[in-house]
CSV table of C-alpha atoms in Angstrom, one decimal:
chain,number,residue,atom,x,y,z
A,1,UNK,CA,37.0,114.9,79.9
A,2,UNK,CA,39.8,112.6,80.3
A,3,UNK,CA,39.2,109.0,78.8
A,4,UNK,CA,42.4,107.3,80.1
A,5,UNK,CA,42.3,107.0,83.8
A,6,UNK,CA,46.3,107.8,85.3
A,7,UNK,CA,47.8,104.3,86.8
A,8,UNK,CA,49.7,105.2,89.7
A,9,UNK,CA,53.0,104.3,88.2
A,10,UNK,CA,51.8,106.8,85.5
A,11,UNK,CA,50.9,109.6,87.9
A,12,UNK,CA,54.7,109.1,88.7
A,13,UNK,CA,56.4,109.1,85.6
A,14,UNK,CA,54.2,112.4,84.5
A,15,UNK,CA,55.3,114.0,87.4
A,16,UNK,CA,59.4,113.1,86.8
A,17,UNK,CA,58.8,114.5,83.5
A,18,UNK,CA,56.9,117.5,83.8
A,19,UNK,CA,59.7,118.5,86.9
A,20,UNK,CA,62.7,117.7,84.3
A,21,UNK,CA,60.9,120.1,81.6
A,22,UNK,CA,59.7,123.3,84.6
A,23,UNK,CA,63.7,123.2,85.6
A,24,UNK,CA,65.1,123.7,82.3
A,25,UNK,CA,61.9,126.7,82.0
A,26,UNK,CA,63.1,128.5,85.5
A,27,UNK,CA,66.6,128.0,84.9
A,28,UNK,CA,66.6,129.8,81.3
A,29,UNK,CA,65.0,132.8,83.7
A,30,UNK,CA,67.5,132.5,86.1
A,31,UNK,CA,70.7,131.4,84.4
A,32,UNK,CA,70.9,134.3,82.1
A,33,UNK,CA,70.8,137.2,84.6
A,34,UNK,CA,74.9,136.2,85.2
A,35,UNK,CA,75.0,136.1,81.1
A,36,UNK,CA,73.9,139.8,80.7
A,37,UNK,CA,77.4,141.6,81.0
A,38,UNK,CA,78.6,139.2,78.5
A,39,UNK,CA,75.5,139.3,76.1
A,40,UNK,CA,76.2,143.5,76.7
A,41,UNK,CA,80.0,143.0,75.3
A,42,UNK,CA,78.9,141.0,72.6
A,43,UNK,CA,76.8,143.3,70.8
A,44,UNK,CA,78.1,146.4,72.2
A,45,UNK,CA,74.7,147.8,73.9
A,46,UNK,CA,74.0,150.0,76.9
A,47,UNK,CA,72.5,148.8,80.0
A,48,UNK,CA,69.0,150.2,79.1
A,49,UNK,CA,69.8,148.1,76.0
A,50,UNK,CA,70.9,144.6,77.3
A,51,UNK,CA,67.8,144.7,80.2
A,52,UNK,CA,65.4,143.7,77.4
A,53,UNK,CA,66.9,140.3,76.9
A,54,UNK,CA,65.4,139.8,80.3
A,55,UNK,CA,62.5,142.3,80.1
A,56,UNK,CA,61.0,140.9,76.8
A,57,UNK,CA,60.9,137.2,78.3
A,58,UNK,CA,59.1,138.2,81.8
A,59,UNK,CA,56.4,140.2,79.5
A,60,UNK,CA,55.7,138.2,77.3
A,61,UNK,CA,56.0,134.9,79.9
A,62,UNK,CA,53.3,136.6,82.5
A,63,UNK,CA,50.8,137.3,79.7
A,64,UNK,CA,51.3,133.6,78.3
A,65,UNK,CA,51.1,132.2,82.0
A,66,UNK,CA,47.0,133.7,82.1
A,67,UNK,CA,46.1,132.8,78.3
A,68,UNK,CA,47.3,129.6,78.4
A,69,UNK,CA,45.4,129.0,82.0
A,70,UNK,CA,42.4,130.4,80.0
A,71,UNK,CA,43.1,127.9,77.1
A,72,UNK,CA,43.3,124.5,79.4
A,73,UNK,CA,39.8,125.2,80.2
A,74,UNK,CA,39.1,124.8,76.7
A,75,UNK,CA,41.4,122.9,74.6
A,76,UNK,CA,43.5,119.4,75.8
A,77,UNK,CA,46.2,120.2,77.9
A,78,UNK,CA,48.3,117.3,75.9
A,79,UNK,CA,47.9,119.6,72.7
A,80,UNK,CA,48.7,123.2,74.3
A,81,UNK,CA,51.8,121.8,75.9
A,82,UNK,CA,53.1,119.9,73.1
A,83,UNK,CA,53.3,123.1,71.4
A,84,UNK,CA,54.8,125.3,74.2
A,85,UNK,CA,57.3,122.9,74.2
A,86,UNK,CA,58.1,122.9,70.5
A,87,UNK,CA,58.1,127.3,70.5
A,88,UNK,CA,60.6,127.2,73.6
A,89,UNK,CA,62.7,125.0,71.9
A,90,UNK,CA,62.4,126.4,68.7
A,91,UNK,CA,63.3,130.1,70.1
A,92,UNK,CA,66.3,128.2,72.3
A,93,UNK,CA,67.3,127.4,68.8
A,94,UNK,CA,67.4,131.3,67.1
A,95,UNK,CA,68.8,131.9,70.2
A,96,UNK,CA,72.1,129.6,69.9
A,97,UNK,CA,72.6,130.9,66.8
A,98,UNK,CA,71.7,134.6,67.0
A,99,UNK,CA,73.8,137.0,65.2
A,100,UNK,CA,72.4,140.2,66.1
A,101,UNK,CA,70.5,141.6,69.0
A,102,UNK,CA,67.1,142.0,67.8
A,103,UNK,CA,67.5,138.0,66.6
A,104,UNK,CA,68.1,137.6,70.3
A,105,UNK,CA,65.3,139.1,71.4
A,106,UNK,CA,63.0,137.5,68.7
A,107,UNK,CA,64.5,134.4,70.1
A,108,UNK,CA,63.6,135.0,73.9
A,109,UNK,CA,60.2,136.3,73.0
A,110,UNK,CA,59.3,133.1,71.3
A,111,UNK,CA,60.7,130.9,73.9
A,112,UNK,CA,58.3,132.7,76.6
A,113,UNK,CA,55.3,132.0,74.3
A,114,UNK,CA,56.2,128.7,74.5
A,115,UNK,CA,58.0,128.5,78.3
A,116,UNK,CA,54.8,129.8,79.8
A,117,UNK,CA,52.5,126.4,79.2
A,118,UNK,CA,55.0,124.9,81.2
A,119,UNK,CA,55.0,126.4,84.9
A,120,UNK,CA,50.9,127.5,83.9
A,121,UNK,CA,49.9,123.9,82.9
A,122,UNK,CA,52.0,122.3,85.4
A,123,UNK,CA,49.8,123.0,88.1
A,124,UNK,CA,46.6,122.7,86.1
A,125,UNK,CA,47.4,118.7,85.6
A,126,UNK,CA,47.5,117.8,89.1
A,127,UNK,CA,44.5,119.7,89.8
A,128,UNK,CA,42.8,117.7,87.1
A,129,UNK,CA,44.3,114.0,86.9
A,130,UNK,CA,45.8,114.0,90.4
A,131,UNK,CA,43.2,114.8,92.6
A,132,UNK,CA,43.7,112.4,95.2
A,133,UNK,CA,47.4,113.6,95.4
A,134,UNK,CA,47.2,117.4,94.2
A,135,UNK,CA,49.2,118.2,97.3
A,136,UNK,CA,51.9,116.4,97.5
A,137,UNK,CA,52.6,117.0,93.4
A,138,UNK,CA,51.8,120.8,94.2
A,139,UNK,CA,55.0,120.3,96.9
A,140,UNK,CA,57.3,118.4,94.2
A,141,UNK,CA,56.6,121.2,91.6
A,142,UNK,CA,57.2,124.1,94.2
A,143,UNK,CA,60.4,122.7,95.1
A,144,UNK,CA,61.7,122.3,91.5
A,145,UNK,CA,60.8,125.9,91.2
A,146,UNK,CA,62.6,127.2,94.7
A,147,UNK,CA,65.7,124.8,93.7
A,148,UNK,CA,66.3,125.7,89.7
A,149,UNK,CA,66.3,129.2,90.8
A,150,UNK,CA,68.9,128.8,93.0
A,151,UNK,CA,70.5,126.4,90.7
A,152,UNK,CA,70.1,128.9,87.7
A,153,UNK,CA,73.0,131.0,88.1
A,154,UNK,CA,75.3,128.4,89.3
A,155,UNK,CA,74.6,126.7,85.7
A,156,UNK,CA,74.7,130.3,84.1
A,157,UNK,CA,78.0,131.3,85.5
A,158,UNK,CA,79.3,127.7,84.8
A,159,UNK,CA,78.4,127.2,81.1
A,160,UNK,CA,78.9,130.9,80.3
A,161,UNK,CA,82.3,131.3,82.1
A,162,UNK,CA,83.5,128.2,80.3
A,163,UNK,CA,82.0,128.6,77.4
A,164,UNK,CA,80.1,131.1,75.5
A,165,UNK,CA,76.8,132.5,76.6
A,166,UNK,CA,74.6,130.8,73.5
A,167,UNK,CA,75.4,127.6,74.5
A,168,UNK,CA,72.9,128.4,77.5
A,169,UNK,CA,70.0,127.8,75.1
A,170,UNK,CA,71.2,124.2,74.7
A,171,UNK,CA,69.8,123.2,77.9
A,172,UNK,CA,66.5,124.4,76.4
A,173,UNK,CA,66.3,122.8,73.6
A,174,UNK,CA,66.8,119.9,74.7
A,175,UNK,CA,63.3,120.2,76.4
A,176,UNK,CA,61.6,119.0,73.0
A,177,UNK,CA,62.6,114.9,74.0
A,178,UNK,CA,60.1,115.4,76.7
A,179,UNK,CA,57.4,115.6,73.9
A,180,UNK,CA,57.2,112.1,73.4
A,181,UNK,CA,57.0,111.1,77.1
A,182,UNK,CA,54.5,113.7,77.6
A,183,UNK,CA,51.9,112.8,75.1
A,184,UNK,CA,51.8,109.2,76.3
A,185,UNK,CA,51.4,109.9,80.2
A,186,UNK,CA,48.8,112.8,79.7
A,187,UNK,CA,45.3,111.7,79.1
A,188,UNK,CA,43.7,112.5,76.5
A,189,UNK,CA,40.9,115.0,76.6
A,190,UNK,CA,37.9,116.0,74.5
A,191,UNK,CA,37.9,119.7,73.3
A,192,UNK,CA,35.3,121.9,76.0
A,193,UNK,CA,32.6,124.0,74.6
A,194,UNK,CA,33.9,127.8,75.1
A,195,UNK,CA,35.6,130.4,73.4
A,196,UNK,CA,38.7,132.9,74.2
A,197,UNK,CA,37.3,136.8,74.3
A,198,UNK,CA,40.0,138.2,72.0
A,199,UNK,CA,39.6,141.7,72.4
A,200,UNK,CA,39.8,141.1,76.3
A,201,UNK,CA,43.2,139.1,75.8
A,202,UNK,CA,44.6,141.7,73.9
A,203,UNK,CA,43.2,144.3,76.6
A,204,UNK,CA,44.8,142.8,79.7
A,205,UNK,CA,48.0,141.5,77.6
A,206,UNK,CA,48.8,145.4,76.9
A,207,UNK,CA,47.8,147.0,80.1
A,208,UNK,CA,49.9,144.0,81.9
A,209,UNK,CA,52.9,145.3,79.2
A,210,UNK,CA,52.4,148.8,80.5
A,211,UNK,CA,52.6,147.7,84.0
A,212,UNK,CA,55.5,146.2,83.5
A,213,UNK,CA,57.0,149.2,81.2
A,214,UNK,CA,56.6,151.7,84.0
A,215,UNK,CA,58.0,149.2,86.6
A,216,UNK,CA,61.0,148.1,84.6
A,217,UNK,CA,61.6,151.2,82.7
A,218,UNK,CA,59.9,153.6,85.1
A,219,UNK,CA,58.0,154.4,82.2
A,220,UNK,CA,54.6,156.8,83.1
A,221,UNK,CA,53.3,156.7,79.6
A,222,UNK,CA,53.6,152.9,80.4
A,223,UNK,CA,51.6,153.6,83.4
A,224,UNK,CA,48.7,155.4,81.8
A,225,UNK,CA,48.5,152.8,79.0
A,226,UNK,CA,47.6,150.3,82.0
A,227,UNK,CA,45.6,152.7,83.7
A,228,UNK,CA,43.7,153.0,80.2
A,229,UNK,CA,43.5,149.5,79.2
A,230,UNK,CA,42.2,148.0,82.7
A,231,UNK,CA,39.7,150.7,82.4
A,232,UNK,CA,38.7,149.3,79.1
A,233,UNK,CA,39.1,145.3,80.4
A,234,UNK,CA,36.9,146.3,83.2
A,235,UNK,CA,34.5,147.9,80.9
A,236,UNK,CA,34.3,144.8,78.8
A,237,UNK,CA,34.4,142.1,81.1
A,238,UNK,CA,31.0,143.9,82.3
A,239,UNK,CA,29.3,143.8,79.5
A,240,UNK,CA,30.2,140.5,77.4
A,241,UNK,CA,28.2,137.5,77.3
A,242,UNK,CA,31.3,135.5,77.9
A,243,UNK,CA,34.3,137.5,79.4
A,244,UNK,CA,38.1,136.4,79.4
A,245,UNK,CA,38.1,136.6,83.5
A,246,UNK,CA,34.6,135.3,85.0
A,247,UNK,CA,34.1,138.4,87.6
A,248,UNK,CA,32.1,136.0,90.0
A,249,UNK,CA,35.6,134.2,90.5
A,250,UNK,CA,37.2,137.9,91.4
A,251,UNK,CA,34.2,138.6,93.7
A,252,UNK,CA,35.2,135.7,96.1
A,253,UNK,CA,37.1,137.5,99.1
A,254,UNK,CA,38.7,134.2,99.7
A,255,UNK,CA,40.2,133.6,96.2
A,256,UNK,CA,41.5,137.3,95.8
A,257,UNK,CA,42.9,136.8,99.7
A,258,UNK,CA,44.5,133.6,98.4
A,259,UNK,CA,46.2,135.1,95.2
A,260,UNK,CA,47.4,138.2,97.1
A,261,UNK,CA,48.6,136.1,100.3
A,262,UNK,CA,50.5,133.9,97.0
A,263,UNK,CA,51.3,137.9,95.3
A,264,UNK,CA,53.2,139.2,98.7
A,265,UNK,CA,54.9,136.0,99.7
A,266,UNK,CA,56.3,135.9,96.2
A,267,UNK,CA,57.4,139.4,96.4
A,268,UNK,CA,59.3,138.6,99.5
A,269,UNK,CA,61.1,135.8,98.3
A,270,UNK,CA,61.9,136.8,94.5
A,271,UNK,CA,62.9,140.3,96.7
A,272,UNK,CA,65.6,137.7,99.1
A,273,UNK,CA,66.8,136.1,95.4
A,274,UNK,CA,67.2,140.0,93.6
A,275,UNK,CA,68.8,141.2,97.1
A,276,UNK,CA,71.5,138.9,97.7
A,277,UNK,CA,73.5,138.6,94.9
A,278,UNK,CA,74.1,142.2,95.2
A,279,UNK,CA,74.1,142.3,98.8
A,280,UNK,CA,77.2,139.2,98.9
A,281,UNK,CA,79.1,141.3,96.1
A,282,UNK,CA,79.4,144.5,97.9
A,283,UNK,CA,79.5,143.4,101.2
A,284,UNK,CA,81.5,139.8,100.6
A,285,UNK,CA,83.3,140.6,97.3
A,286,UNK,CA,82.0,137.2,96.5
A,287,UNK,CA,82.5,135.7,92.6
A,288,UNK,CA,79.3,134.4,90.4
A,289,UNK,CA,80.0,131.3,91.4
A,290,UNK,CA,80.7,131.8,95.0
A,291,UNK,CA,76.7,134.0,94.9
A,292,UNK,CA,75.5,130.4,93.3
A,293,UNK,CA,77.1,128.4,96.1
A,294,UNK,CA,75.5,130.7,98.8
A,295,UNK,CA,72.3,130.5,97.4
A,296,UNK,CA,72.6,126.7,97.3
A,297,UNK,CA,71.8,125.3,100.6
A,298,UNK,CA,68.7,127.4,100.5
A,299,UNK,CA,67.7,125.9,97.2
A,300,UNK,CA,68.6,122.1,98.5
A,301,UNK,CA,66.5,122.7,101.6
A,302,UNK,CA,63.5,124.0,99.6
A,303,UNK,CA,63.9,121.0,97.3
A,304,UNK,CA,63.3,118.8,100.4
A,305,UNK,CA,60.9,120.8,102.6
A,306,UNK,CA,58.7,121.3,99.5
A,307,UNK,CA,58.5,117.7,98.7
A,308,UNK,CA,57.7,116.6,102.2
A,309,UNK,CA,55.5,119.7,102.6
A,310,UNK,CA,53.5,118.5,99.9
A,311,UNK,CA,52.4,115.5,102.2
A,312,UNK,CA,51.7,118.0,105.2
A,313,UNK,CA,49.4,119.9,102.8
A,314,UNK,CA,47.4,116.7,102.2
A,315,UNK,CA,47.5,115.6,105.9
A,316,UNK,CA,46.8,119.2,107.7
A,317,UNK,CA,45.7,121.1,105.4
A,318,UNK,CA,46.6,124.2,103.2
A,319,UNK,CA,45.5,126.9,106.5
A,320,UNK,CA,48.1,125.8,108.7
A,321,UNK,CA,50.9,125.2,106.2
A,322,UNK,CA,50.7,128.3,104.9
A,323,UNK,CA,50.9,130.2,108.3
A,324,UNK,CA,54.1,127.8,109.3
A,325,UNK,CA,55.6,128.8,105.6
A,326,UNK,CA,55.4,132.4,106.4
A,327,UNK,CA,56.4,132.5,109.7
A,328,UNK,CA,59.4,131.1,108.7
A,329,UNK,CA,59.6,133.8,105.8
A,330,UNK,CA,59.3,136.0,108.5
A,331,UNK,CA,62.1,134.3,110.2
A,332,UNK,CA,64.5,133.8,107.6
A,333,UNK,CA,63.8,137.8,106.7
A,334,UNK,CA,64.8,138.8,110.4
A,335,UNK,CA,68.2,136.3,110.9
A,336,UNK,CA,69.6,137.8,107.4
A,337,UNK,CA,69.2,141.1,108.5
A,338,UNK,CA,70.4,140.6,111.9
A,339,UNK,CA,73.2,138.4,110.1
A,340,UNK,CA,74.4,139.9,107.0
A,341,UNK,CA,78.3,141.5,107.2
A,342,UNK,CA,78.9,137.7,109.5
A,343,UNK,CA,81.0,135.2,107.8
A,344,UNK,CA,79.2,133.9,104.6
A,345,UNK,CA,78.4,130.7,105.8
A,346,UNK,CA,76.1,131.8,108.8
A,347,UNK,CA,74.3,134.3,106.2
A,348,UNK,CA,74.0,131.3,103.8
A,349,UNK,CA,72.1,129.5,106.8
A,350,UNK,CA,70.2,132.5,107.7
A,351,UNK,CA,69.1,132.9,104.0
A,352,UNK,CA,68.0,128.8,104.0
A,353,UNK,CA,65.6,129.7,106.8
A,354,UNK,CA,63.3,132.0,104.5
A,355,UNK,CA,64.3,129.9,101.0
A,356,UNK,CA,62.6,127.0,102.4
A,357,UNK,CA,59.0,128.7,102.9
A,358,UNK,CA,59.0,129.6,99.1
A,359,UNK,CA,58.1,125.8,98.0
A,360,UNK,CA,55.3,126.1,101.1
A,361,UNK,CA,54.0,129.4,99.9
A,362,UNK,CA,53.8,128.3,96.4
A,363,UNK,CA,51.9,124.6,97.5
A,364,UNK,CA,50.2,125.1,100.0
A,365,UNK,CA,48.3,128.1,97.8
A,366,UNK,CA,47.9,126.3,94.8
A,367,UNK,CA,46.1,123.3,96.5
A,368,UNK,CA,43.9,126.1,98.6
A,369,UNK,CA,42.4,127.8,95.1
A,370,UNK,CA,41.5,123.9,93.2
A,371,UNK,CA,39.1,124.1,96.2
A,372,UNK,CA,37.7,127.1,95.9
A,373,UNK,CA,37.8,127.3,92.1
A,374,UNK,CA,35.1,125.6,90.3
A,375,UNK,CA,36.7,122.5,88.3
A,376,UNK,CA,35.1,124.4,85.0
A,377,UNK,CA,37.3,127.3,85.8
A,378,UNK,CA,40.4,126.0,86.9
A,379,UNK,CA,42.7,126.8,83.9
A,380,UNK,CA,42.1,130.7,84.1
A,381,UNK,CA,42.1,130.4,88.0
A,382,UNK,CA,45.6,128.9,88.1
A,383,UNK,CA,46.2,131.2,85.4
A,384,UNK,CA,45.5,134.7,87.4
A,385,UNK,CA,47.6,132.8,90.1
A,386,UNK,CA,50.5,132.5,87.9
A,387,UNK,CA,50.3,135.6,86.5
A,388,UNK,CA,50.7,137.7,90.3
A,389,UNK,CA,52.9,135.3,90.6
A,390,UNK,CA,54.9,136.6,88.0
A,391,UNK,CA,54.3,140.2,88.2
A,392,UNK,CA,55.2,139.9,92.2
A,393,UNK,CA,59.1,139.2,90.7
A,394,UNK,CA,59.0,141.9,88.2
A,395,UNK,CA,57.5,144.4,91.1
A,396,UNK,CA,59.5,143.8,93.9
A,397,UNK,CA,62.7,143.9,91.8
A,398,UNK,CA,62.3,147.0,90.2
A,399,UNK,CA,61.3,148.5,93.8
A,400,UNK,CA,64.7,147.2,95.7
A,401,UNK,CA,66.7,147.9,93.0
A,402,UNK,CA,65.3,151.1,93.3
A,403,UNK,CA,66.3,151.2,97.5
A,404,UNK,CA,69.7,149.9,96.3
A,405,UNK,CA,70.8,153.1,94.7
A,406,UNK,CA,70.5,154.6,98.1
A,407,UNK,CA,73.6,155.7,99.2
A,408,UNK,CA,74.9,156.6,103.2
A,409,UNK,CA,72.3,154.9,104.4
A,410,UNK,CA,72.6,155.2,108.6
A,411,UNK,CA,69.3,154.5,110.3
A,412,UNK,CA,68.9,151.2,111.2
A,413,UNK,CA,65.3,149.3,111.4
A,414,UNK,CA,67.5,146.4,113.5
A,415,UNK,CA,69.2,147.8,116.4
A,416,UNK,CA,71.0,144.4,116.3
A,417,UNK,CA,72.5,145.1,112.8
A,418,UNK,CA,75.8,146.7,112.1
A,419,UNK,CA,75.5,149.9,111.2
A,420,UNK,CA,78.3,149.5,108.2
A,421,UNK,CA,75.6,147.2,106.1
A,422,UNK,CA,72.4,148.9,107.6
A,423,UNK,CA,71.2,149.2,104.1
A,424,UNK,CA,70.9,145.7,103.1
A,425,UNK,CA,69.4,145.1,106.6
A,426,UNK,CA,66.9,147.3,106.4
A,427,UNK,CA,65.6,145.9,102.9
A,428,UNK,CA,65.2,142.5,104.9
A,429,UNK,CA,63.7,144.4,107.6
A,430,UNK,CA,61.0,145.6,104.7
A,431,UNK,CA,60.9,141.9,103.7
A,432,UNK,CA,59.8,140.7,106.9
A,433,UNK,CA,56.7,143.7,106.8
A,434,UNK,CA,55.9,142.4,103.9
A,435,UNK,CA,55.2,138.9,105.3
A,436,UNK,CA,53.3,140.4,108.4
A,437,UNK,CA,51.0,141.6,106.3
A,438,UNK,CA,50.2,138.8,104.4
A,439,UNK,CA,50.2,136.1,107.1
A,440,UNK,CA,47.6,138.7,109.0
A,441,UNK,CA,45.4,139.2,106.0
A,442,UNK,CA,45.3,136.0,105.4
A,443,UNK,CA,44.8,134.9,108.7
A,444,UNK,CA,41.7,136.9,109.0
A,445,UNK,CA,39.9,136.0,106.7
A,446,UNK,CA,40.7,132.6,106.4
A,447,UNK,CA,40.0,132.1,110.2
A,448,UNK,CA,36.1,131.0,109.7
A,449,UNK,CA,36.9,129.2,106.3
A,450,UNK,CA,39.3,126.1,106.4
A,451,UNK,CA,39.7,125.0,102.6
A,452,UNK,CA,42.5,122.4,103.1
């Protein structure tokens, strides 16, 4: 338990610094999806080639986002991020000065061992020594999330247009001076009785890697290796004194509603982020930077919506907040594809709408699950959140860049779309589904249970 209480100018500076360190982590995401056509000329690979410099980090960073959940309910979150921090920086280092491509990808790998304590703890330590204001730090770390994506490939295209693409990992390593400040605003914590089921880790961590195989890589033996493996989890988890996942947690209908309801709001709003990029390119002809700039105003509105939204949270609860977020998912889903072929700056308004319910989503659902989470269980609660959260970005990628290869596409889901881009509109048109279903599952059975 903790031993040193959190002043409130404490609570403060802990928060400032754990929001400088989760930008640098979602902007090395980010930023390097404008790097790969550059990191592709560099070492002469194929496309198939160059996706693992981006492949590698999301495996390896939604596996590390449940251990480390698992680990916080065990060991002091002081010492588990204090070495995250020191492996991301470390692999930001190989990185700068990688000479081949399997350097790089040793490199990447080793900075999402380490990258993933960051966005995994950061919403474990306001659950723990910010009770009183979980909600309104749950907004300020949502926001920084929803704005460093956006800001990501403005910094990419910036820094890698000007300069070469390595010096991207400089913004990571200079991550490690956060160290310092980190270990003298965290309390300190006594180690927890409890131990980590290895063979279940290793279980889930390879069925999740075949998962993400046959949705990257369309990959069926990946497919039946997950198939196979979550057989095998399941199988364990059933019969061990002290499994890696608790299966009374998975037995609450209202924390599996929760995580989904998080799992398909995600999906819609890393699906917006994937979409547009492309969408402004064919449709706009627009440059990296000009993508970044449209993107912007979406990211500077979530910034502020999620900060504020963090006090709603607190003052109304998580119920109601969440319903507003996704009705304006639904919203923002609806105007871009009613929108998109008008002049860039309406779109960029229209996509602003539906950027700003990200930070909600992200909030308003973290601060739901401390409550229904017992405090014992909190790390590998958070943890399973983090982890959809993850996969929801990696699954509804692969699926619209799948629809994006459609060609002469002519039926319209929007009658008040042009007919020209009916494509793109009808992905947003999929979007906004997407969203109906969540808001209405959510709604029903959260209806007779109102956790705020």
């Amino acid at each position: 338990m903790s031993t040193n209480p959190l002043t409130k100018q404490a609570k403060r500076r802990l928060t400032l610094t754990i929001v400088i360190i989760l930008t640098f982590t979602v902007m090395n995401g980010t930023m390097f999806n404008v790097a790969i056509p550059d990191i592709a000329d560099t070492f002469n690979l194929l496309p198939s080639q160059v996706t693992w410099v981006m492949t590698s980090y999301i495996l390896v960073f939604a596996i590390g986002a449940l251990m480390y959940g698992k680990l916080a309910d065990i060991y002091p979150i002081k010492r588990l991020l204090t070495i995250g921090i020191i492996l991301f920086a470390t692999g930001a280092t190989i990185g700068l000065f990688a000479q081949n491509y399997p350097m790089l990808i040793a490199a990447r790998i080793i900075q999402a061992m380490g990258g993933a304590t960051i966005p995994a703890l950061s919403f474990i330590i306001p659950a723990r020594f910010m009770p009183d204001e979980r909600g309104r730090v749950f907004g300020t770390i949502s926001a920084t999330v929803a704005f460093a994506s956006g800001l990501g490939p403005i910094a990419g295209g910036l820094v890698g247009g000007a300069f070469d693409w390595r010096y991207l990992f400089i913004l990571s390593i200079l991550s490690v001076f956060a160290i310092p400040f980190l270990r003298k605003w965290i309390p300190d914590e006594e180690t927890r009785q409890g131990k980590v089921d290895i063979p279940s880790a290793l279980l889930i961590a390879i069925a999740i890697s075949g998962l993400l195989f046959f949705i990257t890589m369309l990959s069926f033996i990946g497919l039946a290796v997950f198939l196979l493996m979550l057989g095998l989890f399941i199988y364990r988890t059933k019969t061990v004194d002290a499994p890696f996942i608790d299966p009374s947690l998975l037995k609450s209908r209202y924390y599996t509603t929760a995580v989904m309801t998080s799992f398909l709001g995600t999906s819609a709003m890393f699906g917006m982020i994937f979409i547009v990029p492309i969408m402004a390119r064919s449709v706009y002809d627009l440059s990296t930077i000009q993508i970044g700039l449209l993107l912007l105003p979406g990211a500077l509105g979530a910034a502020l919506i999620g900060q504020r939204g963090g006090r709603v949270v607190e003052e109304k609860g998580s119920f109601r907040v969440l319903q507003v977020a996704f009705l304006l998912a639904i919203a923002g889903s609806f105007l871009i594809s009613t929108f998109v072929g008008f002049p860039p700056y309406i779109l960029a308004l229209c996509i602003a709408v539906q950027y700003v319910a990200f930070p909600l989503i992200q909030s308003s659902t973290a601060n739901l699950l401390t409550d229904l989470i017992p405090k014992e269980r909190t790390g590998v609660g958070i943890g399973m959140f983090n982890l959809m959260n993850f996969l929801s970005g990696a699954i509804s990628s692969a699926l619209f860049g799948a629809l994006l290869d459609l060609e002469n596409v002519t039926l319209r889901f929007n009658p008040f779309a042009g007919s020209e881009v009916a494509l793109y509109s009808n992905l947003f048109m999929m979007i906004v589904v997407i969203t109906l279903i969540a808001i209405t599952m959510f709604t029903l059975v959260f209806k007779s249970h109102r956790t705020s």
